[in-house]
mmCIF file with all atom_site columns, C-alpha atoms in Angstrom:
data_model
loop_
_atom_site.group_PDB
_atom_site.id
_atom_site.type_symbol
_atom_site.label_atom_id
_atom_site.label_alt_id
_atom_site.label_comp_id
_atom_site.label_asym_id
_atom_site.label_entity_id
_atom_site.label_seq_id
_atom_site.pdbx_PDB_ins_code
_atom_site.Cartn_x
_atom_site.Cartn_y
_atom_site.Cartn_z
_atom_site.occupancy
_atom_site.B_iso_or_equiv
_atom_site.pdbx_formal_charge
_atom_site.auth_seq_id
_atom_site.auth_comp_id
_atom_site.auth_asym_id
_atom_site.auth_atom_id
_atom_site.pdbx_PDB_model_num
ATOM 1   C CA . MET A 1 1   ? 30.610 143.732 64.615 1.00 75.00 ? 17  MET A CA 1
ATOM 2   C CA . SER A 1 2   ? 30.124 147.434 64.180 1.00 95.00 ? 18  SER A CA 1
ATOM 3   C CA . LEU A 1 3   ? 29.049 149.656 61.344 1.00 97.00 ? 19  LEU A CA 1
ATOM 4   C CA . VAL A 1 4   ? 30.184 153.233 61.933 1.00 97.00 ? 20  VAL A CA 1
ATOM 5   C CA . ILE A 1 5   ? 28.723 156.010 59.783 1.00 98.00 ? 21  ILE A CA 1
ATOM 6   C CA . ARG A 1 6   ? 30.350 159.417 60.210 1.00 97.00 ? 22  ARG A CA 1
ATOM 7   C CA . ASN A 1 7   ? 29.105 162.593 58.580 1.00 97.00 ? 23  ASN A CA 1
ATOM 8   C CA . LEU A 1 8   ? 32.066 164.966 58.260 1.00 98.00 ? 24  LEU A CA 1
ATOM 9   C CA . GLN A 1 9   ? 30.375 167.547 56.040 1.00 97.00 ? 25  GLN A CA 1
ATOM 10  C CA . ARG A 1 10  ? 27.640 170.167 56.332 1.00 97.00 ? 26  ARG A CA 1
ATOM 11  C CA . VAL A 1 11  ? 26.701 170.709 52.674 1.00 97.00 ? 27  VAL A CA 1
ATOM 12  C CA . ILE A 1 12  ? 24.134 167.942 52.161 1.00 96.00 ? 28  ILE A CA 1
ATOM 13  C CA . PRO A 1 13  ? 21.784 166.652 54.876 1.00 94.00 ? 29  PRO A CA 1
ATOM 14  C CA . ILE A 1 14  ? 22.371 162.958 55.591 1.00 94.00 ? 30  ILE A CA 1
ATOM 15  C CA . ARG A 1 15  ? 19.796 160.596 57.065 1.00 92.00 ? 31  ARG A CA 1
ATOM 16  C CA . ARG A 1 16  ? 22.068 158.046 58.708 1.00 94.00 ? 32  ARG A CA 1
ATOM 17  C CA . ALA A 1 17  ? 19.363 155.747 60.104 1.00 95.00 ? 33  ALA A CA 1
ATOM 18  C CA . PRO A 1 18  ? 17.959 154.604 56.718 1.00 95.00 ? 34  PRO A CA 1
ATOM 19  C CA . LEU A 1 19  ? 21.481 154.232 55.298 1.00 96.00 ? 35  LEU A CA 1
ATOM 20  C CA . ARG A 1 20  ? 22.557 152.216 58.352 1.00 97.00 ? 36  ARG A CA 1
ATOM 21  C CA . SER A 1 21  ? 19.485 149.994 58.101 1.00 97.00 ? 37  SER A CA 1
ATOM 22  C CA . LYS A 1 22  ? 20.049 149.172 54.434 1.00 97.00 ? 38  LYS A CA 1
ATOM 23  C CA . ILE A 1 23  ? 23.817 148.694 54.737 1.00 98.00 ? 39  ILE A CA 1
ATOM 24  C CA . GLU A 1 24  ? 23.288 146.333 57.686 1.00 98.00 ? 40  GLU A CA 1
ATOM 25  C CA . ILE A 1 25  ? 21.063 144.241 55.395 1.00 98.00 ? 41  ILE A CA 1
ATOM 26  C CA . VAL A 1 26  ? 23.672 144.411 52.604 1.00 98.00 ? 42  VAL A CA 1
ATOM 27  C CA . ARG A 1 27  ? 26.339 143.202 55.048 1.00 98.00 ? 43  ARG A CA 1
ATOM 28  C CA . ARG A 1 28  ? 24.135 140.230 55.994 1.00 97.00 ? 44  ARG A CA 1
ATOM 29  C CA . ILE A 1 29  ? 23.464 139.435 52.320 1.00 98.00 ? 45  ILE A CA 1
ATOM 30  C CA . LEU A 1 30  ? 27.219 139.451 51.657 1.00 97.00 ? 46  LEU A CA 1
ATOM 31  C CA . GLY A 1 31  ? 27.916 137.413 54.801 1.00 96.00 ? 47  GLY A CA 1
ATOM 32  C CA . VAL A 1 32  ? 30.255 140.023 56.308 1.00 96.00 ? 48  VAL A CA 1
ATOM 33  C CA . GLN A 1 33  ? 28.168 141.239 59.247 1.00 96.00 ? 49  GLN A CA 1
ATOM 34  C CA . LYS A 1 34  ? 30.877 140.032 61.664 1.00 96.00 ? 50  LYS A CA 1
ATOM 35  C CA . PHE A 1 35  ? 33.348 142.550 60.232 1.00 97.00 ? 51  PHE A CA 1
ATOM 36  C CA . ASP A 1 36  ? 33.749 146.189 61.217 1.00 98.00 ? 52  ASP A CA 1
ATOM 37  C CA . LEU A 1 37  ? 32.989 148.720 58.495 1.00 98.00 ? 53  LEU A CA 1
ATOM 38  C CA . GLY A 1 38  ? 33.383 152.488 58.398 1.00 98.00 ? 54  GLY A CA 1
ATOM 39  C CA . ILE A 1 39  ? 31.376 154.764 56.105 1.00 98.00 ? 55  ILE A CA 1
ATOM 40  C CA . ILE A 1 40  ? 32.508 158.381 56.069 1.00 98.00 ? 56  ILE A CA 1
ATOM 41  C CA . CYS A 1 41  ? 30.427 161.051 54.350 1.00 98.00 ? 57  CYS A CA 1
ATOM 42  C CA . VAL A 1 42  ? 32.445 163.985 53.003 1.00 98.00 ? 58  VAL A CA 1
ATOM 43  C CA . ASP A 1 43  ? 31.963 167.026 50.771 1.00 98.00 ? 59  ASP A CA 1
ATOM 44  C CA . ASN A 1 44  ? 33.488 167.680 47.322 1.00 98.00 ? 60  ASN A CA 1
ATOM 45  C CA . LYS A 1 45  ? 36.548 169.465 48.716 1.00 98.00 ? 61  LYS A CA 1
ATOM 46  C CA . ASN A 1 46  ? 37.501 166.544 50.974 1.00 98.00 ? 62  ASN A CA 1
ATOM 47  C CA . ILE A 1 47  ? 36.727 163.720 48.530 1.00 98.00 ? 63  ILE A CA 1
ATOM 48  C CA . GLN A 1 48  ? 38.770 165.592 45.879 1.00 98.00 ? 64  GLN A CA 1
ATOM 49  C CA . HIS A 1 49  ? 41.681 165.907 48.320 1.00 98.00 ? 65  HIS A CA 1
ATOM 50  C CA . ILE A 1 50  ? 41.559 162.179 49.142 1.00 98.00 ? 66  ILE A CA 1
ATOM 51  C CA . ASN A 1 51  ? 41.184 161.288 45.455 1.00 98.00 ? 67  ASN A CA 1
ATOM 52  C CA . ARG A 1 52  ? 44.233 163.421 44.583 1.00 98.00 ? 68  ARG A CA 1
ATOM 53  C CA . ILE A 1 53  ? 46.392 161.865 47.302 1.00 98.00 ? 69  ILE A CA 1
ATOM 54  C CA . TYR A 1 54  ? 45.465 158.204 46.764 1.00 96.00 ? 70  TYR A CA 1
ATOM 55  C CA . ARG A 1 55  ? 44.521 158.006 43.085 1.00 96.00 ? 71  ARG A CA 1
ATOM 56  C CA . GLY A 1 56  ? 46.333 160.975 41.557 1.00 97.00 ? 72  GLY A CA 1
ATOM 57  C CA . ARG A 1 57  ? 43.030 162.417 40.291 1.00 96.00 ? 73  ARG A CA 1
ATOM 58  C CA . ASN A 1 58  ? 42.373 166.005 41.301 1.00 98.00 ? 74  ASN A CA 1
ATOM 59  C CA . VAL A 1 59  ? 38.583 165.829 40.940 1.00 98.00 ? 75  VAL A CA 1
ATOM 60  C CA . PRO A 1 60  ? 35.709 165.025 43.277 1.00 98.00 ? 76  PRO A CA 1
ATOM 61  C CA . THR A 1 61  ? 34.185 161.552 42.978 1.00 97.00 ? 77  THR A CA 1
ATOM 62  C CA . ASP A 1 62  ? 31.344 159.512 44.409 1.00 97.00 ? 78  ASP A CA 1
ATOM 63  C CA . VAL A 1 63  ? 33.120 156.775 46.372 1.00 98.00 ? 79  VAL A CA 1
ATOM 64  C CA . LEU A 1 64  ? 36.601 155.739 47.490 1.00 98.00 ? 80  LEU A CA 1
ATOM 65  C CA . SER A 1 65  ? 37.204 152.435 49.251 1.00 98.00 ? 81  SER A CA 1
ATOM 66  C CA . PHE A 1 66  ? 40.148 151.600 51.471 1.00 98.00 ? 82  PHE A CA 1
ATOM 67  C CA . PRO A 1 67  ? 40.235 147.860 52.219 1.00 97.00 ? 83  PRO A CA 1
ATOM 68  C CA . PHE A 1 68  ? 41.730 146.509 55.417 1.00 97.00 ? 84  PHE A CA 1
ATOM 69  C CA . HIS A 1 69  ? 42.490 143.256 53.573 1.00 95.00 ? 85  HIS A CA 1
ATOM 70  C CA . GLU A 1 70  ? 44.214 144.639 50.490 1.00 91.00 ? 86  GLU A CA 1
ATOM 71  C CA . HIS A 1 71  ? 44.923 141.474 48.517 1.00 92.00 ? 87  HIS A CA 1
ATOM 72  C CA . LEU A 1 72  ? 41.509 139.840 48.354 1.00 94.00 ? 88  LEU A CA 1
ATOM 73  C CA . LYS A 1 73  ? 40.442 138.485 44.999 1.00 94.00 ? 89  LYS A CA 1
ATOM 74  C CA . ALA A 1 74  ? 36.878 139.164 43.900 1.00 94.00 ? 90  ALA A CA 1
ATOM 75  C CA . GLY A 1 75  ? 34.490 137.047 45.910 1.00 86.00 ? 91  GLY A CA 1
ATOM 76  C CA . GLU A 1 76  ? 37.023 135.963 48.539 1.00 90.00 ? 92  GLU A CA 1
ATOM 77  C CA . PHE A 1 77  ? 36.272 136.492 52.191 1.00 90.00 ? 93  PHE A CA 1
ATOM 78  C CA . PRO A 1 78  ? 38.864 137.808 54.618 1.00 94.00 ? 94  PRO A CA 1
ATOM 79  C CA . LEU A 1 79  ? 40.323 135.112 56.856 1.00 93.00 ? 95  LEU A CA 1
ATOM 80  C CA . PRO A 1 80  ? 41.098 136.930 60.112 1.00 95.00 ? 96  PRO A CA 1
ATOM 81  C CA . GLU A 1 81  ? 43.902 135.519 62.231 1.00 93.00 ? 97  GLU A CA 1
ATOM 82  C CA . PHE A 1 82  ? 43.321 137.899 65.138 1.00 95.00 ? 98  PHE A CA 1
ATOM 83  C CA . PRO A 1 83  ? 40.264 139.687 66.560 1.00 93.00 ? 99  PRO A CA 1
ATOM 84  C CA . ASP A 1 84  ? 41.525 143.041 65.211 1.00 93.00 ? 100 ASP A CA 1
ATOM 85  C CA . ASP A 1 85  ? 41.483 141.575 61.689 1.00 96.00 ? 101 ASP A CA 1
ATOM 86  C CA . TYR A 1 86  ? 37.670 141.529 61.698 1.00 97.00 ? 102 TYR A CA 1
ATOM 87  C CA . ASN A 1 87  ? 37.669 144.771 59.738 1.00 97.00 ? 103 ASN A CA 1
ATOM 88  C CA . LEU A 1 88  ? 36.653 145.330 56.121 1.00 97.00 ? 104 LEU A CA 1
ATOM 89  C CA . GLY A 1 89  ? 37.978 148.877 55.840 1.00 97.00 ? 105 GLY A CA 1
ATOM 90  C CA . ASP A 1 90  ? 36.508 152.286 55.139 1.00 98.00 ? 106 ASP A CA 1
ATOM 91  C CA . ILE A 1 91  ? 34.272 153.708 52.433 1.00 98.00 ? 107 ILE A CA 1
ATOM 92  C CA . PHE A 1 92  ? 34.340 157.444 51.769 1.00 98.00 ? 108 PHE A CA 1
ATOM 93  C CA . LEU A 1 93  ? 31.133 158.700 50.171 1.00 98.00 ? 109 LEU A CA 1
ATOM 94  C CA . GLY A 1 94  ? 31.352 161.986 48.295 1.00 98.00 ? 110 GLY A CA 1
ATOM 95  C CA . VAL A 1 95  ? 27.813 162.905 49.292 1.00 98.00 ? 111 VAL A CA 1
ATOM 96  C CA . GLU A 1 96  ? 27.864 166.345 47.689 1.00 98.00 ? 112 GLU A CA 1
ATOM 97  C CA . TYR A 1 97  ? 29.075 164.834 44.394 1.00 97.00 ? 113 TYR A CA 1
ATOM 98  C CA . ILE A 1 98  ? 26.476 162.039 44.638 1.00 97.00 ? 114 ILE A CA 1
ATOM 99  C CA . PHE A 1 99  ? 23.702 164.548 45.340 1.00 96.00 ? 115 PHE A CA 1
ATOM 100 C CA . HIS A 1 100 ? 24.573 166.621 42.265 1.00 95.00 ? 116 HIS A CA 1
ATOM 101 C CA . GLN A 1 101 ? 24.817 163.497 40.065 1.00 93.00 ? 117 GLN A CA 1
ATOM 102 C CA . CYS A 1 102 ? 21.340 162.257 41.056 1.00 92.00 ? 118 CYS A CA 1
ATOM 103 C CA . LYS A 1 103 ? 18.795 162.272 38.286 1.00 88.00 ? 119 LYS A CA 1
ATOM 104 C CA . GLU A 1 104 ? 15.359 163.780 38.912 1.00 89.00 ? 120 GLU A CA 1
ATOM 105 C CA . ASP A 1 105 ? 13.697 160.365 39.166 1.00 87.00 ? 121 ASP A CA 1
ATOM 106 C CA . GLU A 1 106 ? 16.265 158.976 41.618 1.00 91.00 ? 122 GLU A CA 1
ATOM 107 C CA . ASP A 1 107 ? 15.911 158.992 45.379 1.00 93.00 ? 123 ASP A CA 1
ATOM 108 C CA . TYR A 1 108 ? 19.084 160.402 46.929 1.00 94.00 ? 124 TYR A CA 1
ATOM 109 C CA . ASN A 1 109 ? 19.016 157.954 49.862 1.00 94.00 ? 125 ASN A CA 1
ATOM 110 C CA . ASP A 1 110 ? 18.692 155.021 47.445 1.00 95.00 ? 126 ASP A CA 1
ATOM 111 C CA . VAL A 1 111 ? 21.672 156.308 45.458 1.00 95.00 ? 127 VAL A CA 1
ATOM 112 C CA . LEU A 1 112 ? 23.682 156.540 48.703 1.00 97.00 ? 128 LEU A CA 1
ATOM 113 C CA . THR A 1 113 ? 22.811 152.896 49.422 1.00 97.00 ? 129 THR A CA 1
ATOM 114 C CA . VAL A 1 114 ? 23.826 151.805 45.907 1.00 97.00 ? 130 VAL A CA 1
ATOM 115 C CA . THR A 1 115 ? 27.082 153.772 46.125 1.00 97.00 ? 131 THR A CA 1
ATOM 116 C CA . ALA A 1 116 ? 27.937 152.362 49.559 1.00 98.00 ? 132 ALA A CA 1
ATOM 117 C CA . THR A 1 117 ? 27.175 148.841 48.260 1.00 98.00 ? 133 THR A CA 1
ATOM 118 C CA . HIS A 1 118 ? 29.540 149.487 45.361 1.00 97.00 ? 134 HIS A CA 1
ATOM 119 C CA . GLY A 1 119 ? 32.226 150.588 47.805 1.00 97.00 ? 135 GLY A CA 1
ATOM 120 C CA . LEU A 1 120 ? 31.624 147.502 49.937 1.00 97.00 ? 136 LEU A CA 1
ATOM 121 C CA . CYS A 1 121 ? 32.131 145.281 46.879 1.00 97.00 ? 137 CYS A CA 1
ATOM 122 C CA . HIS A 1 122 ? 35.478 147.037 46.336 1.00 96.00 ? 138 HIS A CA 1
ATOM 123 C CA . LEU A 1 123 ? 36.433 146.201 49.934 1.00 97.00 ? 139 LEU A CA 1
ATOM 124 C CA . LEU A 1 124 ? 35.760 142.549 49.055 1.00 97.00 ? 140 LEU A CA 1
ATOM 125 C CA . GLY A 1 125 ? 38.186 142.554 46.130 1.00 96.00 ? 141 GLY A CA 1
ATOM 126 C CA . PHE A 1 126 ? 35.853 143.431 43.258 1.00 96.00 ? 142 PHE A CA 1
ATOM 127 C CA . THR A 1 127 ? 37.118 145.898 40.658 1.00 94.00 ? 143 THR A CA 1
ATOM 128 C CA . HIS A 1 128 ? 36.029 147.198 37.266 1.00 90.00 ? 144 HIS A CA 1
ATOM 129 C CA . SER A 1 129 ? 39.290 147.955 35.469 1.00 90.00 ? 145 SER A CA 1
ATOM 130 C CA . THR A 1 130 ? 38.528 145.528 32.624 1.00 92.00 ? 146 THR A CA 1
ATOM 131 C CA . GLU A 1 131 ? 35.260 144.415 31.103 1.00 91.00 ? 147 GLU A CA 1
ATOM 132 C CA . ALA A 1 132 ? 35.645 140.932 32.612 1.00 92.00 ? 148 ALA A CA 1
ATOM 133 C CA . GLU A 1 133 ? 36.227 142.393 36.100 1.00 93.00 ? 149 GLU A CA 1
ATOM 134 C CA . TRP A 1 134 ? 33.318 144.784 35.592 1.00 92.00 ? 150 TRP A CA 1
ATOM 135 C CA . GLN A 1 135 ? 31.030 141.912 34.589 1.00 93.00 ? 151 GLN A CA 1
ATOM 136 C CA . GLN A 1 136 ? 31.900 140.019 37.775 1.00 94.00 ? 152 GLN A CA 1
ATOM 137 C CA . MET A 1 137 ? 31.407 143.100 39.966 1.00 95.00 ? 153 MET A CA 1
ATOM 138 C CA . PHE A 1 138 ? 28.196 144.083 38.173 1.00 95.00 ? 154 PHE A CA 1
ATOM 139 C CA . GLN A 1 139 ? 26.724 140.609 38.725 1.00 95.00 ? 155 GLN A CA 1
ATOM 140 C CA . LYS A 1 140 ? 27.625 140.693 42.432 1.00 96.00 ? 156 LYS A CA 1
ATOM 141 C CA . GLU A 1 141 ? 26.171 144.182 42.924 1.00 96.00 ? 157 GLU A CA 1
ATOM 142 C CA . LYS A 1 142 ? 23.020 143.259 40.999 1.00 96.00 ? 158 LYS A CA 1
ATOM 143 C CA . ALA A 1 143 ? 22.494 140.088 43.057 1.00 97.00 ? 159 ALA A CA 1
ATOM 144 C CA . VAL A 1 144 ? 22.989 141.982 46.332 1.00 98.00 ? 160 VAL A CA 1
ATOM 145 C CA . LEU A 1 145 ? 20.716 144.874 45.314 1.00 98.00 ? 161 LEU A CA 1
ATOM 146 C CA . ASP A 1 146 ? 18.043 142.470 44.014 1.00 97.00 ? 162 ASP A CA 1
ATOM 147 C CA . GLU A 1 147 ? 18.056 140.649 47.363 1.00 98.00 ? 163 GLU A CA 1
ATOM 148 C CA . LEU A 1 148 ? 17.998 143.987 49.214 1.00 98.00 ? 164 LEU A CA 1
ATOM 149 C CA . GLY A 1 149 ? 14.981 144.885 47.090 1.00 97.00 ? 165 GLY A CA 1
ATOM 150 C CA . ARG A 1 150 ? 13.225 141.656 48.009 1.00 97.00 ? 166 ARG A CA 1
ATOM 151 C CA . ARG A 1 151 ? 13.774 142.413 51.690 1.00 97.00 ? 167 ARG A CA 1
ATOM 152 C CA . THR A 1 152 ? 12.916 146.127 51.627 1.00 96.00 ? 168 THR A CA 1
ATOM 153 C CA . GLY A 1 153 ? 10.663 146.691 48.613 1.00 94.00 ? 169 GLY A CA 1
ATOM 154 C CA . THR A 1 154 ? 13.168 148.884 46.779 1.00 92.00 ? 170 THR A CA 1
ATOM 155 C CA . ARG A 1 155 ? 14.315 148.545 43.170 1.00 92.00 ? 171 ARG A CA 1
ATOM 156 C CA . LEU A 1 156 ? 17.962 149.502 42.908 1.00 94.00 ? 172 LEU A CA 1
ATOM 157 C CA . GLN A 1 157 ? 20.405 149.178 40.010 1.00 92.00 ? 173 GLN A CA 1
ATOM 158 C CA . PRO A 1 158 ? 24.186 148.706 40.288 1.00 92.00 ? 174 PRO A CA 1
ATOM 159 C CA . LEU A 1 159 ? 26.300 151.837 40.179 1.00 83.00 ? 175 LEU A CA 1
ATOM 160 C CA . THR A 1 160 ? 28.371 150.647 37.205 1.00 73.00 ? 176 THR A CA 1
ATOM 161 C CA . ARG A 1 161 ? 25.460 149.472 35.036 1.00 71.00 ? 177 ARG A CA 1
ATOM 162 C CA . ASP A 1 162 ? 26.570 151.632 32.090 1.00 71.00 ? 178 ASP A CA 1
ATOM 163 C CA . LEU A 1 163 ? 30.341 151.333 32.461 1.00 66.00 ? 179 LEU A CA 1
ATOM 164 C CA . PHE A 1 164 ? 30.867 148.818 29.650 1.00 64.00 ? 180 PHE A CA 1
ATOM 165 C CA . GLY A 1 165 ? 27.501 149.130 27.940 1.00 57.00 ? 181 GLY A CA 1
ATOM 166 C CA . GLY A 1 166 ? 25.534 147.215 30.582 1.00 49.00 ? 182 GLY A CA 1
ATOM 167 C CA . SER A 1 167 ? 21.754 147.395 30.908 1.00 44.00 ? 183 SER A CA 1
#
Protein backbone atom coordinates (compact mmCIF):
# COMPACT_ATOMS: atom_id res chain seq x y z
CA MET A 1 0.00 0.00 0.00
CA SER A 2 1.06 3.61 0.00
CA LEU A 3 3.58 5.64 1.92
CA VAL A 4 2.73 9.33 1.76
CA ILE A 5 5.33 11.88 2.87
CA ARG A 6 4.10 15.47 3.09
CA ASN A 7 6.32 18.44 3.81
CA LEU A 8 4.14 21.16 5.36
CA GLN A 9 6.96 23.47 6.43
CA ARG A 10 9.53 25.74 4.79
CA VAL A 11 12.11 26.10 7.58
CA ILE A 12 14.28 23.03 6.98
CA PRO A 13 14.94 21.50 3.54
CA ILE A 14 13.66 17.92 3.35
CA ARG A 15 14.97 15.28 0.96
CA ARG A 16 11.91 13.06 0.66
CA ALA A 17 13.37 10.46 -1.72
CA PRO A 18 16.04 9.10 0.69
CA LEU A 19 13.56 9.15 3.59
CA ARG A 20 10.97 7.33 1.46
CA SER A 21 13.52 4.74 0.37
CA LYS A 22 14.63 3.94 3.92
CA ILE A 23 11.12 3.93 5.41
CA GLU A 24 9.94 1.57 2.65
CA ILE A 25 12.72 -0.81 3.75
CA VAL A 26 11.73 -0.36 7.42
CA ARG A 27 8.12 -1.20 6.54
CA ARG A 28 9.27 -4.40 4.82
CA ILE A 29 11.47 -5.33 7.80
CA LEU A 30 8.47 -4.86 10.12
CA GLY A 31 6.17 -6.75 7.74
CA VAL A 32 3.72 -3.85 7.37
CA GLN A 33 4.34 -2.86 3.75
CA LYS A 34 0.70 -3.68 2.90
CA PHE A 35 -0.52 -0.90 5.20
CA ASP A 36 -0.90 2.78 4.35
CA LEU A 37 1.32 5.16 6.30
CA GLY A 38 1.46 8.94 6.40
CA ILE A 39 4.55 10.92 7.40
CA ILE A 40 4.00 14.64 7.80
CA CYS A 41 6.93 17.01 8.24
CA VAL A 42 6.12 20.15 10.23
CA ASP A 43 7.94 23.08 11.86
CA ASN A 44 8.27 23.87 15.59
CA LYS A 45 5.14 26.04 15.68
CA ASN A 46 2.92 23.29 14.25
CA ILE A 47 4.40 20.36 16.18
CA GLN A 48 4.05 22.43 19.39
CA HIS A 49 0.40 23.14 18.56
CA ILE A 50 -0.31 19.44 17.94
CA ASN A 51 1.62 18.45 21.07
CA ARG A 52 -0.41 20.93 23.15
CA ILE A 53 -3.74 19.70 21.81
CA TYR A 54 -3.11 15.94 22.02
CA ARG A 55 -0.60 15.57 24.86
CA GLY A 56 -1.14 18.72 26.91
CA ARG A 57 2.52 19.73 26.45
CA ASN A 58 3.05 23.22 25.09
CA VAL A 59 6.53 22.57 23.67
CA PRO A 60 7.88 21.45 20.31
CA THR A 61 8.95 17.81 20.03
CA ASP A 62 10.54 15.45 17.54
CA VAL A 63 7.76 12.99 16.75
CA LEU A 64 4.06 12.41 17.40
CA SER A 65 2.33 9.23 16.27
CA PHE A 66 -1.38 8.80 15.69
CA PRO A 67 -2.24 5.11 15.24
CA PHE A 68 -5.19 4.00 13.15
CA HIS A 69 -5.39 0.84 15.28
CA GLU A 70 -5.32 2.38 18.75
CA HIS A 71 -5.40 -0.70 20.96
CA LEU A 72 -2.51 -2.75 19.61
CA LYS A 73 -0.18 -4.27 22.15
CA ALA A 74 3.54 -4.06 21.45
CA GLY A 75 4.46 -6.42 18.67
CA GLU A 76 0.89 -7.15 17.55
CA PHE A 77 -0.07 -6.66 13.94
CA PRO A 78 -3.32 -5.00 12.93
CA LEU A 79 -5.95 -7.46 11.74
CA PRO A 80 -7.93 -5.51 9.13
CA GLU A 81 -11.54 -6.53 8.60
CA PHE A 82 -12.09 -4.20 5.65
CA PRO A 83 -9.86 -2.79 2.90
CA ASP A 84 -9.95 0.68 4.53
CA ASP A 85 -8.45 -0.83 7.70
CA TYR A 86 -5.11 -1.35 5.94
CA ASN A 87 -3.83 1.84 7.53
CA LEU A 88 -1.20 2.21 10.24
CA GLY A 89 -1.82 5.89 10.94
CA ASP A 90 0.20 9.08 10.74
CA ILE A 91 3.58 10.17 12.04
CA PHE A 92 4.27 13.88 12.49
CA LEU A 93 7.97 14.70 12.38
CA GLY A 94 9.03 17.97 13.99
CA VAL A 95 11.79 18.45 11.44
CA GLU A 96 12.88 21.85 12.73
CA TYR A 97 13.17 20.45 16.28
CA ILE A 98 15.01 17.36 14.99
CA PHE A 99 17.42 19.51 12.97
CA HIS A 100 18.32 21.63 16.01
CA GLN A 101 18.76 18.53 18.21
CA CYS A 102 21.21 16.88 15.79
CA LYS A 103 24.73 16.54 17.07
CA GLU A 104 27.64 17.62 14.87
CA ASP A 105 28.58 14.03 14.03
CA GLU A 106 25.03 13.01 13.10
CA ASP A 107 23.60 13.03 9.60
CA TYR A 108 20.26 14.85 9.63
CA ASN A 109 18.67 12.46 7.10
CA ASP A 110 19.73 9.47 9.23
CA VAL A 111 18.19 11.09 12.30
CA LEU A 112 14.94 11.61 10.34
CA THR A 113 14.95 7.90 9.47
CA VAL A 114 15.56 6.89 13.10
CA THR A 115 12.83 9.25 14.32
CA ALA A 116 10.32 8.01 11.73
CA THR A 117 11.18 4.40 12.69
CA HIS A 118 10.52 5.30 16.32
CA GLY A 119 7.16 6.76 15.34
CA LEU A 120 6.34 3.65 13.31
CA CYS A 121 7.05 1.47 16.35
CA HIS A 122 4.56 3.62 18.30
CA LEU A 123 1.96 2.96 15.59
CA LEU A 124 2.53 -0.76 16.22
CA GLY A 125 1.75 -0.50 19.93
CA PHE A 126 5.24 0.04 21.36
CA THR A 127 5.62 2.61 24.14
CA HIS A 128 8.29 3.71 26.58
CA SER A 129 6.35 4.84 29.65
CA THR A 130 8.05 2.30 31.93
CA GLU A 131 11.49 0.77 31.82
CA ALA A 132 10.05 -2.62 30.81
CA GLU A 133 8.10 -1.05 27.92
CA TRP A 134 11.17 0.96 26.93
CA GLN A 135 13.31 -2.19 26.89
CA GLN A 136 10.85 -3.92 24.55
CA MET A 137 10.63 -0.89 22.25
CA PHE A 138 14.39 -0.34 22.31
CA GLN A 139 15.03 -3.96 21.30
CA LYS A 140 12.53 -3.71 18.42
CA GLU A 141 13.99 -0.42 17.16
CA LYS A 142 17.54 -1.76 17.46
CA ALA A 143 16.68 -4.94 15.53
CA VAL A 144 14.95 -2.95 12.77
CA LEU A 145 17.76 -0.38 12.50
CA ASP A 146 20.43 -3.11 12.53
CA GLU A 147 18.65 -4.87 9.65
CA LEU A 148 18.24 -1.54 7.83
CA GLY A 149 21.98 -1.05 8.28
CA ARG A 150 22.72 -4.46 6.80
CA ARG A 151 20.62 -3.59 3.76
CA THR A 152 21.84 -0.01 3.26
CA GLY A 153 25.28 0.22 4.86
CA THR A 154 24.18 2.69 7.55
CA ARG A 155 24.80 2.44 11.29
CA LEU A 156 21.83 3.84 13.16
CA GLN A 157 20.99 3.78 16.87
CA PRO A 158 17.48 3.78 18.38
CA LEU A 159 16.04 7.15 19.31
CA THR A 160 15.45 6.18 22.96
CA ARG A 161 18.88 4.62 23.59
CA ASP A 162 19.52 6.86 26.62
CA LEU A 163 16.00 7.04 28.04
CA PHE A 164 16.54 4.57 30.89
CA GLY A 165 20.33 4.43 30.84
CA GLY A 166 20.61 2.33 27.67
CA SER A 167 23.80 2.04 25.64
